[in-house]
XYZ file of C-alpha atoms in Angstrom:
683
model
C 0.140 -0.424 -0.284
C 0.980 3.510 -0.969
C 0.132 6.196 1.855
C 3.475 8.284 3.039
C 2.717 10.538 -0.409
C -0.809 11.291 0.986
C 0.661 13.357 4.532
C 2.856 15.039 2.456
C 1.160 16.545 -0.254
C -1.652 17.791 2.525
C 0.878 19.430 4.026
C 1.443 21.232 0.602
C -2.024 21.874 0.150
C -2.349 23.515 3.827
C 0.235 25.374 3.144
C -0.906 26.920 0.238
C -4.103 27.652 1.535
C -3.309 29.163 4.795
C -0.342 31.192 2.735
C -3.843 32.787 0.586
C -5.513 33.335 4.142
C -2.174 35.532 5.294
C -2.157 37.592 1.753
C -5.857 38.633 2.984
C -4.941 39.665 6.132
C -2.061 41.868 5.050
C -4.155 43.774 2.370
C -7.101 44.540 4.864
C -4.259 45.454 7.054
C -3.391 48.645 4.613
C -6.951 49.927 4.885
C -7.816 52.853 7.259
C -10.971 51.011 7.973
C -11.254 48.190 10.009
C -10.878 44.954 7.789
C -14.063 43.134 6.810
C -13.154 39.463 5.610
C -15.825 38.382 3.100
C -18.468 35.329 4.134
C -17.584 32.920 1.831
C -16.635 28.891 1.436
C -13.934 27.064 0.387
C -13.399 22.971 0.248
C -9.881 21.064 1.493
C -9.264 17.867 0.454
C -7.868 15.286 2.708
C -6.874 11.719 0.841
C -7.925 8.890 3.100
C -7.674 5.677 0.914
C -5.808 4.862 -2.451
C -5.018 1.182 -2.579
C -5.564 -2.054 -5.324
C -5.837 -4.738 -4.070
C -4.411 -7.189 -6.638
C -5.507 -11.101 -5.810
C -1.515 -11.606 -6.520
C -0.897 -9.390 -3.862
C -3.568 -10.994 -1.452
C -1.456 -13.902 -1.974
C 1.949 -11.954 -1.340
C 4.574 -14.274 -0.500
C 2.772 -17.240 0.793
C 4.216 -20.415 -0.503
C 0.884 -22.339 -0.824
C -0.610 -19.502 -3.163
C 0.573 -20.250 -6.559
C -0.770 -18.981 -10.040
C -0.836 -21.602 -12.546
C 0.134 -21.107 -16.646
C -3.036 -19.639 -17.114
C -3.018 -17.234 -14.304
C -5.254 -18.702 -11.774
C -4.429 -18.335 -8.655
C -4.457 -21.922 -6.975
C -3.608 -23.148 -3.641
C -0.605 -25.561 -3.581
C 1.296 -26.217 -1.254
C 3.598 -29.012 -0.020
C 4.694 -30.725 2.914
C 7.902 -32.334 2.952
C 8.833 -35.007 5.081
C 12.467 -34.562 4.780
C 15.462 -37.141 6.100
C 12.914 -38.670 8.711
C 10.719 -39.589 5.677
C 12.991 -42.557 5.057
C 12.182 -45.361 7.727
C 14.001 -48.506 7.654
C 12.504 -51.878 8.699
C 15.208 -52.030 11.442
C 13.659 -53.867 14.851
C 10.376 -53.859 13.526
C 10.532 -57.231 12.096
C 10.548 -59.077 15.047
C 8.115 -61.060 16.975
C 7.677 -61.662 20.628
C 5.669 -64.743 21.733
C 3.346 -64.462 24.455
C 4.945 -65.642 28.431
C 3.845 -68.558 28.940
C 3.342 -71.038 32.000
C 3.061 -74.728 31.742
C 2.680 -77.684 34.067
C 2.987 -81.548 33.061
C 1.863 -84.812 34.873
C 4.420 -87.786 35.722
C 0.782 -89.403 34.480
C -0.099 -92.345 35.497
C 2.852 -94.928 37.410
C 4.253 -97.989 36.899
C 4.584 -100.099 39.334
C 6.449 -103.964 38.006
C 4.779 -106.520 38.811
C 6.076 -109.885 41.126
C 5.830 -113.238 42.027
C 4.183 -114.552 44.804
C 6.292 -116.937 46.997
C 4.986 -120.852 46.970
C 2.998 -121.730 50.761
C 2.928 -124.874 51.028
C -0.146 -126.021 53.962
C 0.745 -129.589 55.024
C -1.682 -132.146 55.242
C -1.018 -132.069 58.953
C -2.102 -128.463 59.550
C -5.084 -129.554 57.903
C -6.110 -132.460 59.067
C -4.178 -133.310 62.422
C -4.386 -136.784 63.807
C -4.063 -138.508 60.495
C -0.962 -140.651 60.148
C 1.347 -141.500 57.332
C 0.487 -144.526 55.284
C -2.319 -146.612 54.404
C -5.432 -145.327 56.014
C -9.177 -146.996 56.174
C -11.032 -143.842 56.073
C -10.842 -140.604 56.353
C -14.060 -138.549 56.779
C -14.599 -134.905 55.476
C -13.652 -132.184 56.922
C -13.642 -128.198 56.671
C -10.599 -126.100 55.346
C -10.000 -123.113 56.877
C -6.429 -121.662 56.485
C -4.781 -117.824 55.841
C -1.838 -117.377 54.005
C 0.192 -113.963 53.793
C 1.675 -113.056 50.444
C 2.984 -108.991 51.141
C 3.629 -107.574 47.787
C 7.663 -106.353 48.324
C 8.927 -102.767 48.250
C 4.807 -101.496 48.275
C 3.295 -99.810 51.439
C 0.192 -99.048 49.598
C -0.983 -98.248 45.937
C -4.217 -96.855 44.552
C -4.557 -99.468 41.408
C -5.642 -98.216 37.889
C -5.358 -101.467 36.412
C -4.082 -105.100 37.276
C -4.834 -108.131 38.945
C -3.011 -111.071 41.439
C -3.424 -114.441 40.063
C -3.438 -117.325 43.002
C -2.818 -120.677 42.395
C -4.110 -123.302 44.531
C -2.167 -126.721 43.647
C -4.282 -129.920 45.399
C -1.147 -132.109 46.342
C -3.363 -134.470 49.311
C -5.026 -137.685 48.395
C -8.448 -136.165 48.563
C -10.859 -134.001 46.402
C -11.563 -130.946 47.781
C -14.932 -129.377 47.241
C -16.634 -125.368 47.238
C -12.806 -124.257 47.575
C -12.868 -120.275 48.107
C -9.969 -118.159 47.683
C -10.360 -114.553 49.701
C -7.852 -111.262 49.351
C -7.869 -110.307 52.612
C -6.074 -106.739 52.681
C -4.379 -106.657 56.361
C -3.213 -103.156 56.562
C -6.479 -102.281 56.097
C -7.841 -103.678 59.146
C -8.716 -107.051 57.438
C -11.094 -106.010 54.779
C -11.836 -108.511 52.420
C -10.203 -107.276 48.894
C -12.287 -110.295 46.340
C -13.272 -113.381 46.204
C -12.753 -116.178 43.866
C -14.464 -119.494 43.546
C -12.543 -121.937 42.114
C -14.983 -125.099 42.689
C -13.347 -129.167 43.025
C -10.372 -129.593 42.876
C -9.535 -133.014 42.480
C -6.840 -134.757 43.548
C -3.101 -133.850 42.048
C -4.703 -130.866 39.772
C -4.467 -126.864 40.295
C -7.051 -124.077 39.700
C -5.942 -120.145 39.411
C -8.276 -117.303 40.389
C -7.463 -114.045 39.343
C -8.206 -111.227 41.646
C -9.342 -107.915 39.197
C -7.753 -105.237 41.336
C -8.579 -102.008 39.087
C -9.969 -98.895 41.525
C -9.095 -101.150 44.612
C -6.892 -98.534 46.841
C -4.486 -101.471 49.107
C -1.820 -102.052 51.162
C 1.334 -104.110 50.644
C 0.400 -106.382 53.447
C -2.045 -109.193 52.467
C -3.395 -112.665 52.739
C -5.409 -115.548 51.194
C -7.716 -117.056 52.554
C -8.393 -120.739 51.937
C -11.740 -121.731 52.436
C -13.966 -125.360 51.956
C -13.358 -129.051 52.173
C -12.323 -132.662 52.283
C -14.347 -135.043 50.330
C -14.853 -138.306 52.834
C -12.147 -141.144 51.158
C -11.526 -144.937 52.019
C -8.070 -146.911 51.816
C -6.226 -143.326 51.367
C -2.160 -143.161 51.155
C -1.000 -140.739 52.945
C 2.601 -139.479 52.928
C 4.612 -136.949 54.793
C 4.961 -134.674 52.165
C 1.168 -133.970 51.259
C 0.224 -130.955 51.043
C -2.052 -127.667 50.380
C -0.052 -125.164 47.954
C -1.297 -121.715 47.536
C 1.255 -119.749 44.304
C 0.651 -116.760 42.344
C 2.156 -113.573 40.645
C 1.135 -109.421 40.981
C 0.770 -108.530 37.187
C 2.725 -104.918 35.885
C 0.156 -102.774 37.527
C -0.398 -98.648 37.012
C -1.396 -97.242 39.600
C -2.451 -93.188 40.860
C -1.274 -92.920 44.082
C 1.592 -95.289 45.528
C 3.980 -95.183 48.730
C 6.630 -97.643 47.531
C 10.048 -98.004 45.856
C 8.917 -96.615 42.281
C 10.795 -97.453 39.291
C 12.291 -94.779 35.933
C 9.091 -93.589 34.923
C 9.305 -91.867 31.942
C 6.778 -88.951 30.271
C 6.843 -85.997 28.020
C 4.887 -83.070 26.322
C 4.827 -80.983 23.129
C 4.193 -77.219 24.401
C 3.810 -74.097 22.047
C 4.365 -69.980 22.615
C 1.809 -68.293 20.496
C 2.439 -65.449 19.027
C 0.547 -61.930 19.905
C -0.731 -61.364 16.489
C -0.320 -62.216 12.447
C 1.747 -59.273 11.214
C 5.008 -61.766 10.356
C 3.920 -65.402 9.118
C 6.953 -66.799 9.034
C 7.998 -69.787 6.932
C 11.106 -69.186 6.983
C 13.729 -67.287 9.256
C 17.178 -66.248 10.704
C 17.332 -65.050 13.994
C 19.289 -61.703 14.266
C 19.504 -61.808 18.293
C 17.068 -63.469 20.798
C 16.536 -66.017 23.633
C 14.445 -67.776 25.275
C 14.806 -68.573 29.342
C 13.005 -71.679 30.852
C 12.436 -72.016 34.210
C 11.934 -75.424 35.299
C 10.130 -76.710 38.818
C 10.039 -79.946 39.709
C 6.854 -80.979 42.241
C 7.634 -84.364 42.095
C 8.975 -86.085 44.996
C 11.821 -87.915 42.589
C 14.674 -86.681 40.999
C 14.330 -86.258 37.119
C 16.415 -85.912 34.311
C 15.664 -83.632 31.878
C 15.615 -82.252 27.833
C 14.111 -79.485 26.150
C 13.987 -79.159 22.811
C 13.423 -76.269 20.137
C 11.556 -78.161 17.344
C 10.853 -76.123 15.544
C 15.144 -74.575 15.684
C 18.387 -75.296 14.224
C 21.713 -74.333 15.624
C 23.741 -72.164 12.987
C 25.523 -75.542 11.748
C 22.076 -77.451 11.158
C 21.640 -79.753 14.192
C 18.585 -79.962 16.825
C 18.865 -77.076 19.768
C 18.430 -78.897 22.841
C 19.111 -78.412 26.704
C 19.863 -81.111 28.649
C 19.449 -81.054 32.316
C 20.931 -83.709 34.448
C 20.052 -83.730 37.314
C 16.447 -81.727 39.204
C 15.531 -82.465 42.930
C 12.531 -82.338 44.570
C 11.311 -78.445 44.693
C 14.273 -77.392 42.790
C 14.074 -74.800 40.222
C 16.258 -74.505 37.387
C 17.005 -71.955 34.840
C 17.699 -72.896 30.756
C 18.862 -70.503 28.489
C 18.684 -70.556 25.121
C 20.640 -68.165 22.895
C 18.691 -67.952 19.544
C 21.996 -66.401 17.754
C 21.732 -67.002 13.805
C 18.891 -69.837 14.726
C 16.623 -70.960 11.792
C 13.569 -70.364 12.328
C 10.797 -72.804 10.145
C 7.431 -73.654 12.360
C 4.752 -75.670 11.454
C 2.587 -73.444 12.303
C 3.945 -69.553 11.573
C 1.987 -67.968 14.305
C 3.967 -70.253 17.101
C 7.195 -71.595 18.126
C 7.287 -74.856 19.266
C 9.347 -77.194 22.069
C 9.012 -79.596 23.982
C 10.389 -81.677 27.345
C 11.412 -85.653 28.007
C 11.989 -86.483 31.345
C 12.777 -89.893 33.467
C 12.393 -89.985 37.278
C 15.601 -91.764 39.284
C 14.466 -95.340 40.614
C 13.949 -94.357 44.260
C 15.845 -96.614 46.639
C 13.304 -96.019 49.213
C 9.392 -96.316 49.110
C 8.365 -92.702 47.712
C 4.671 -91.453 48.154
C 3.799 -90.241 44.799
C 0.483 -89.023 42.809
C -0.219 -89.575 38.947
C -1.255 -85.772 39.091
C 2.662 -84.484 40.316
C 4.198 -82.415 38.089
C 6.992 -80.209 37.097
C 6.364 -76.705 35.918
C 7.643 -75.009 33.625
C 7.730 -71.165 32.754
C 8.929 -69.864 29.154
C 10.095 -66.277 29.474
C 10.367 -64.788 26.417
C 13.030 -62.213 24.171
C 12.068 -60.738 21.249
C 12.761 -62.579 18.638
C 14.850 -60.055 16.002
C 14.891 -61.037 12.350
C 17.932 -60.095 9.838
C 15.856 -62.282 7.119
C 11.999 -63.615 6.562
C 10.362 -65.339 4.155
C 7.253 -65.831 4.916
C 3.944 -62.775 4.269
C 3.624 -59.509 5.881
C -0.075 -58.899 7.006
C -0.142 -54.600 8.037
C 3.272 -54.503 10.008
C 3.536 -51.035 10.901
C 6.041 -48.247 9.797
C 5.279 -45.312 11.239
C 6.332 -41.869 10.208
C 7.717 -38.668 12.744
C 4.474 -36.390 11.855
C 5.407 -33.357 10.229
C 3.837 -29.924 10.813
C 3.488 -26.895 8.319
C 2.090 -23.556 8.869
C -0.270 -21.732 6.262
C -0.531 -18.147 7.087
C -4.141 -17.657 5.223
C -5.197 -13.570 4.211
C -7.738 -12.527 7.251
C -10.877 -12.722 6.244
C -10.843 -15.163 3.944
C -12.612 -17.599 6.469
C -15.757 -18.618 4.309
C -14.524 -18.691 0.972
C -15.031 -22.534 0.134
C -13.056 -24.485 -2.509
C -14.927 -26.586 -4.718
C -12.351 -29.185 -6.096
C -8.691 -30.647 -4.249
C -6.511 -33.480 -5.174
C -3.046 -34.558 -3.363
C -0.326 -36.462 -4.513
C 2.488 -38.626 -2.657
C 5.187 -38.806 -3.636
C 7.709 -41.903 -2.155
C 10.096 -44.450 -2.956
C 9.509 -48.255 -1.573
C 12.487 -50.222 -1.202
C 10.083 -53.529 -0.046
C 9.146 -55.959 -2.158
C 5.644 -56.641 -0.133
C 2.257 -54.427 -1.828
C 1.395 -52.697 1.293
C -1.007 -49.606 2.376
C -0.419 -45.751 3.436
C -2.148 -44.400 6.218
C -2.130 -40.316 6.606
C -3.631 -38.748 10.019
C -3.848 -35.153 9.068
C -5.184 -32.345 11.585
C -5.879 -28.804 10.500
C -7.550 -26.073 12.794
C -7.834 -22.740 11.116
C -7.137 -19.289 12.583
C -10.264 -19.371 13.889
C -10.056 -22.443 15.976
C -11.963 -24.291 13.426
C -11.013 -28.006 12.950
C -10.379 -30.583 10.750
C -9.624 -34.368 10.964
C -8.381 -36.318 7.656
C -7.679 -40.293 7.049
C -6.678 -41.261 3.614
C -5.417 -44.647 2.735
C -3.859 -45.383 -0.635
C -2.332 -48.677 -1.660
C 1.538 -48.718 -2.626
C 2.425 -51.147 -4.898
C 5.235 -53.801 -4.141
C 8.909 -52.099 -4.651
C 12.004 -53.599 -5.074
C 14.891 -53.904 -2.534
C 17.847 -53.974 -4.900
C 15.973 -51.570 -6.937
C 14.026 -49.367 -5.596
C 10.722 -48.028 -6.813
C 9.789 -44.114 -7.146
C 5.908 -43.934 -6.380
C 3.515 -41.278 -7.097
C -0.194 -42.185 -5.720
C -3.278 -39.963 -5.912
C -5.200 -40.563 -3.220
C -8.825 -39.919 -4.106
C -10.977 -38.930 -0.957
C -13.908 -37.249 -0.470
C -12.940 -35.914 2.402
C -10.096 -33.721 1.496
C -12.340 -30.823 -0.302
C -14.161 -30.701 2.790
C -10.968 -31.058 5.270
C -9.052 -28.626 3.076
C -12.579 -25.766 3.320
C -11.705 -25.467 7.287
C -8.936 -23.693 5.563
C -6.084 -25.109 8.474
C -3.776 -22.813 9.538
C -2.170 -25.372 11.119
C -1.736 -28.413 9.488
C -0.431 -31.915 11.477
C 0.544 -34.729 9.101
C 1.053 -37.764 10.972
C 1.920 -41.168 8.125
C 2.047 -44.733 8.388
C 3.086 -47.126 6.332
C 1.351 -50.853 7.094
C 3.375 -53.502 5.101
C 1.552 -56.334 3.719
C -1.828 -56.910 2.856
C -1.880 -60.932 4.195
C -0.754 -62.430 1.094
C 1.993 -63.760 -1.417
C 5.536 -64.791 0.605
C 8.160 -62.765 -0.074
C 11.688 -61.581 1.721
C 12.533 -58.853 3.639
C 14.994 -57.906 6.055
C 16.360 -55.402 8.177
C 17.494 -52.645 5.526
C 14.373 -53.115 3.724
C 13.163 -49.376 3.623
C 10.142 -47.318 2.576
C 10.811 -42.971 2.122
C 7.801 -40.717 2.390
C 8.879 -37.749 0.337
C 6.322 -35.062 0.396
C 2.410 -34.750 0.012
C 1.190 -32.261 -2.662
C -2.150 -30.643 -2.172
C -3.833 -28.964 -4.631
C -6.895 -27.013 -4.993
C -7.991 -24.790 -8.147
C -8.904 -21.217 -7.205
C -12.548 -21.952 -8.650
C -14.110 -20.867 -4.973
C -17.306 -20.419 -3.901
C -17.903 -17.480 -1.082
C -20.537 -18.055 1.356
C -20.351 -15.733 3.791
C -19.027 -13.038 5.997
C -15.620 -13.130 3.527
C -13.420 -10.275 3.355
C -10.400 -8.824 2.183
C -8.030 -6.542 4.763
C -5.638 -4.538 3.259
C -2.498 -3.179 5.677
C -3.850 0.282 7.506
C -1.790 2.863 6.959
C -1.249 5.581 8.882
C -2.421 9.502 8.376
C -0.605 12.565 9.999
C -2.143 15.979 10.579
C 1.179 18.089 12.355
C -0.379 21.254 12.362
C -2.046 22.091 15.120
C -2.831 25.970 14.593
C -4.862 24.491 11.345
C -6.098 21.883 12.585
C -7.942 24.214 16.051
C -9.006 26.986 13.190
C -10.922 24.216 10.974
C -12.497 23.102 14.127
C -14.087 26.023 14.524
C -15.119 26.928 10.884
C -15.927 23.925 9.699
C -19.446 23.844 7.987
C -19.830 20.345 6.329
C -17.380 17.208 5.050
C -18.179 13.912 2.777
C -16.387 11.377 2.139
C -16.055 10.224 -1.811
C -15.003 6.896 -2.960
C -14.545 5.505 -6.517
C -14.084 1.816 -6.953
C -12.433 0.196 -9.625
C -13.611 -3.904 -9.944
C -11.940 -6.357 -11.517
C -13.665 -9.055 -9.722
C -16.332 -11.764 -11.455
C -18.088 -11.438 -7.916
C -19.950 -8.658 -5.631
C -18.286 -6.192 -3.172
C -18.926 -4.232 -0.665
C -16.187 -1.659 0.122
C -15.937 -0.054 3.647
C -13.124 2.456 4.884
C -12.304 2.157 8.609
C -10.048 4.197 11.035
C -8.537 3.457 14.143
C -6.142 4.456 16.477
C -3.207 1.467 16.411
C -2.748 -0.481 13.353
C -3.923 -3.670 15.232
C -7.753 -1.874 16.295
C -8.206 -0.870 12.809
C -10.241 -3.632 11.767
C -11.069 -5.530 15.661
C -11.895 -1.480 16.980
C -12.534 1.140 14.499
C -12.865 4.371 15.936
C -14.687 4.885 12.702
C -16.918 2.694 9.754
C -18.026 4.610 6.522
C -20.315 4.169 5.947
C -21.055 3.460 9.018
C -23.828 0.506 8.685
C -22.963 -2.212 4.924
C -20.343 -0.542 2.773
C -20.385 0.836 -1.118
C -21.556 -1.520 -3.256
C -19.946 -2.649 -6.251
C -21.612 -5.282 -8.471
C -19.733 -8.224 -10.236
C -17.197 -7.295 -13.431
C -18.890 -8.797 -17.044
C -17.291 -12.066 -17.031
C -16.709 -14.686 -20.303
C -18.590 -17.983 -20.557
C -15.371 -19.257 -18.532
C -16.401 -16.895 -15.862
C -13.562 -14.882 -16.488
C -13.699 -10.870 -16.343
C -13.427 -9.224 -18.878
C -13.514 -5.631 -18.297
C -13.515 -3.259 -15.080
C -16.792 -2.182 -13.280
C -16.464 1.162 -12.035
C -18.657 2.839 -9.328
C -18.104 6.402 -7.510
C -20.520 6.911 -4.505
C -20.445 9.754 -2.355
C -21.536 10.187 1.274
C -21.820 12.773 4.396
C -20.288 12.613 7.241
C -20.686 14.530 10.912
C -17.790 16.786 11.950
C -17.270 15.215 14.493
C -16.396 11.950 11.543
C -14.433 14.401 10.030
C -12.101 15.682 12.440
C -11.539 11.975 13.047
C -9.236 12.753 10.542
C -7.019 15.478 12.008
C -6.588 14.118 15.285
C -3.389 15.014 17.145
C -0.632 11.724 16.603
C -2.307 10.913 13.686
C -4.810 7.911 12.547
C -4.663 4.689 11.181
C -6.956 3.385 7.542
C -7.827 0.261 6.429
C -10.295 -0.686 3.387
C -12.564 -3.614 3.735
C -13.603 -5.379 1.062
C -16.061 -7.581 1.842
C -16.737 -10.409 -0.930
C -20.905 -11.200 -1.275
C -22.075 -14.262 -1.677
C -21.687 -16.409 -4.603
C -25.113 -17.306 -6.118
C -26.872 -20.225 -6.344
C -23.584 -21.866 -5.160
C -21.747 -20.822 -7.909
C -17.741 -21.528 -8.499
C -16.339 -18.551 -9.529
C -12.309 -17.889 -11.174
C -9.941 -15.895 -9.223
C -6.745 -15.231 -11.538
C -3.551 -13.116 -9.951
C -4.657 -10.062 -12.043
C -8.247 -9.792 -10.668
C -8.202 -6.361 -8.416
C -9.508 -3.788 -6.413
C -9.300 -0.116 -6.796
C -10.316 1.760 -4.085
C -9.493 5.587 -3.680
C -11.113 7.581 -0.978
C -10.923 11.526 -0.077
C -12.438 14.081 2.513
C -13.560 16.767 1.366
C -14.157 18.656 4.740
C -16.304 22.228 4.071
C -15.101 25.765 5.957
C -16.817 29.082 5.845
C -13.524 31.711 5.514
C -13.841 34.620 7.905
C -12.684 36.570 10.133
C -11.363 33.727 12.288
C -9.330 32.821 9.858
C -7.296 35.716 9.968
C -6.790 36.371 13.329
């Protein structure tokens, strides 16, 4: 704005006026009579505005407002990401398996079978008083004998599977009838465990009875009660070796509880550590660094030996990765740490890491009380598996890029301009061989505090790690125009690249990268004006320094007016007002004078061609009378600041308009002060 020349012109004009008044006074002083000053009026013109507002000037030095090749004004700005826009995969190529606790019971306990020592019941014990030799008659007699059969190395057992076989051999010269075997648990107060009827047993024969012990809770102190009777016989040859023999055997037992000598037991389990998500689905991988820690607790009342194997891992030399625990006492905790550096990981399930362990107990030398539910506990403390190479599938593996902020200095008063169309371009480079997605979370705040939020997703084609691929994306979004119509003065862009689309096996390494170069926002200045949109010119200082002249004008001012000459080269109607303030900041916020007081000097839209471009300017000259107090505002001591407010009319029917950089509004305004020339001016 050119304002400085106006105050100098005013001073020169006042110099001429007061010189004329002084000459009149001198001429009057030469007469003999008292001077008679003629009463007449004259006009003082004070320039108060002279401004041409070019649309290119409105854009000014704002790098986001540019003229295209046709001269149209465009909103065109770029957000650069700089060196932070390049992000390598790095440690993001990693998985931390879930920590887990496992327990494995020893399970059913196996107790080996044993033979029961042969028990001989002599005939003399069965039939006291019968002599050896030939006996003419031996009458029938009852048999009621008990034979102890203690189980070796067993105190008590709860049997799941097993049996006791008892054989009765008749070595008597008599037939036996109604023979019965009763298994009695002496350790349980003589409780009957089972009965077996053998019936008749001829001399020289034997029969076997089987006691099913499944579900029985017995001690190791057993006995067999043998009952029945002899059959009467004559002319019986009795020898001194005649006897009834009891013999048998205990089968291999499967027990759930025992207090006994426990032989070696073996048990094993296969487990897996799940991954927290499916972002990295490994077919095969090389681990750059990691470790797995196992804390094994023995809650079994036996010493155990244990091997832990990582089933999906191979050491760098191809051998299995196994940790051997030679001796683990009851209630002892042993820590096993696997170093996985350079291990090859080839899981059967891409979302799990499998491991297994096999244990065996050391045979006890003294009776041990044990149950099948006795367990070993295995706690796995996982570390992050950082890969140096992965062959597999990626599913939206996050690669965040640091956010950037940008400030846009939109011209004051243009808060209600609406952009009718917008577009965006994303410039980036991909050295990742996966089809991916770019997510842009954009937030903006206007000068007036209006906020906008925009989320845009764009598909990124596969890049090439060996030959990085430059890409230009043109994501479309129906919300982009709405967002930019906030006219954000503060803009924050949070980018995130989601690698992989859950399909296609590829290879990726930590030094592969993606680079987000810039975002470019483009909006041709085809605008839609809603309401209260305005352009404010830079305030200019107006100073009237002659105090004497100010006083004389104040006492002799007759009337005043402001005349404006407006030339509009805009394709839209405008209203122009002149505002006066005591400081530059108060011109548009707290003016002491507005001309006109209501509304503005209206000018219709300039004529346009078929493309909506102005063909010629439209001129308007308007004059308004102002009061004495308003006129004297321009003569205030210390000066005032004036500014021009150009209010843009709303576009008719929601139509859009084109703005060219050469479009302009030219405003000239002059304050005309009419004074009465009387004797006060020549005092």
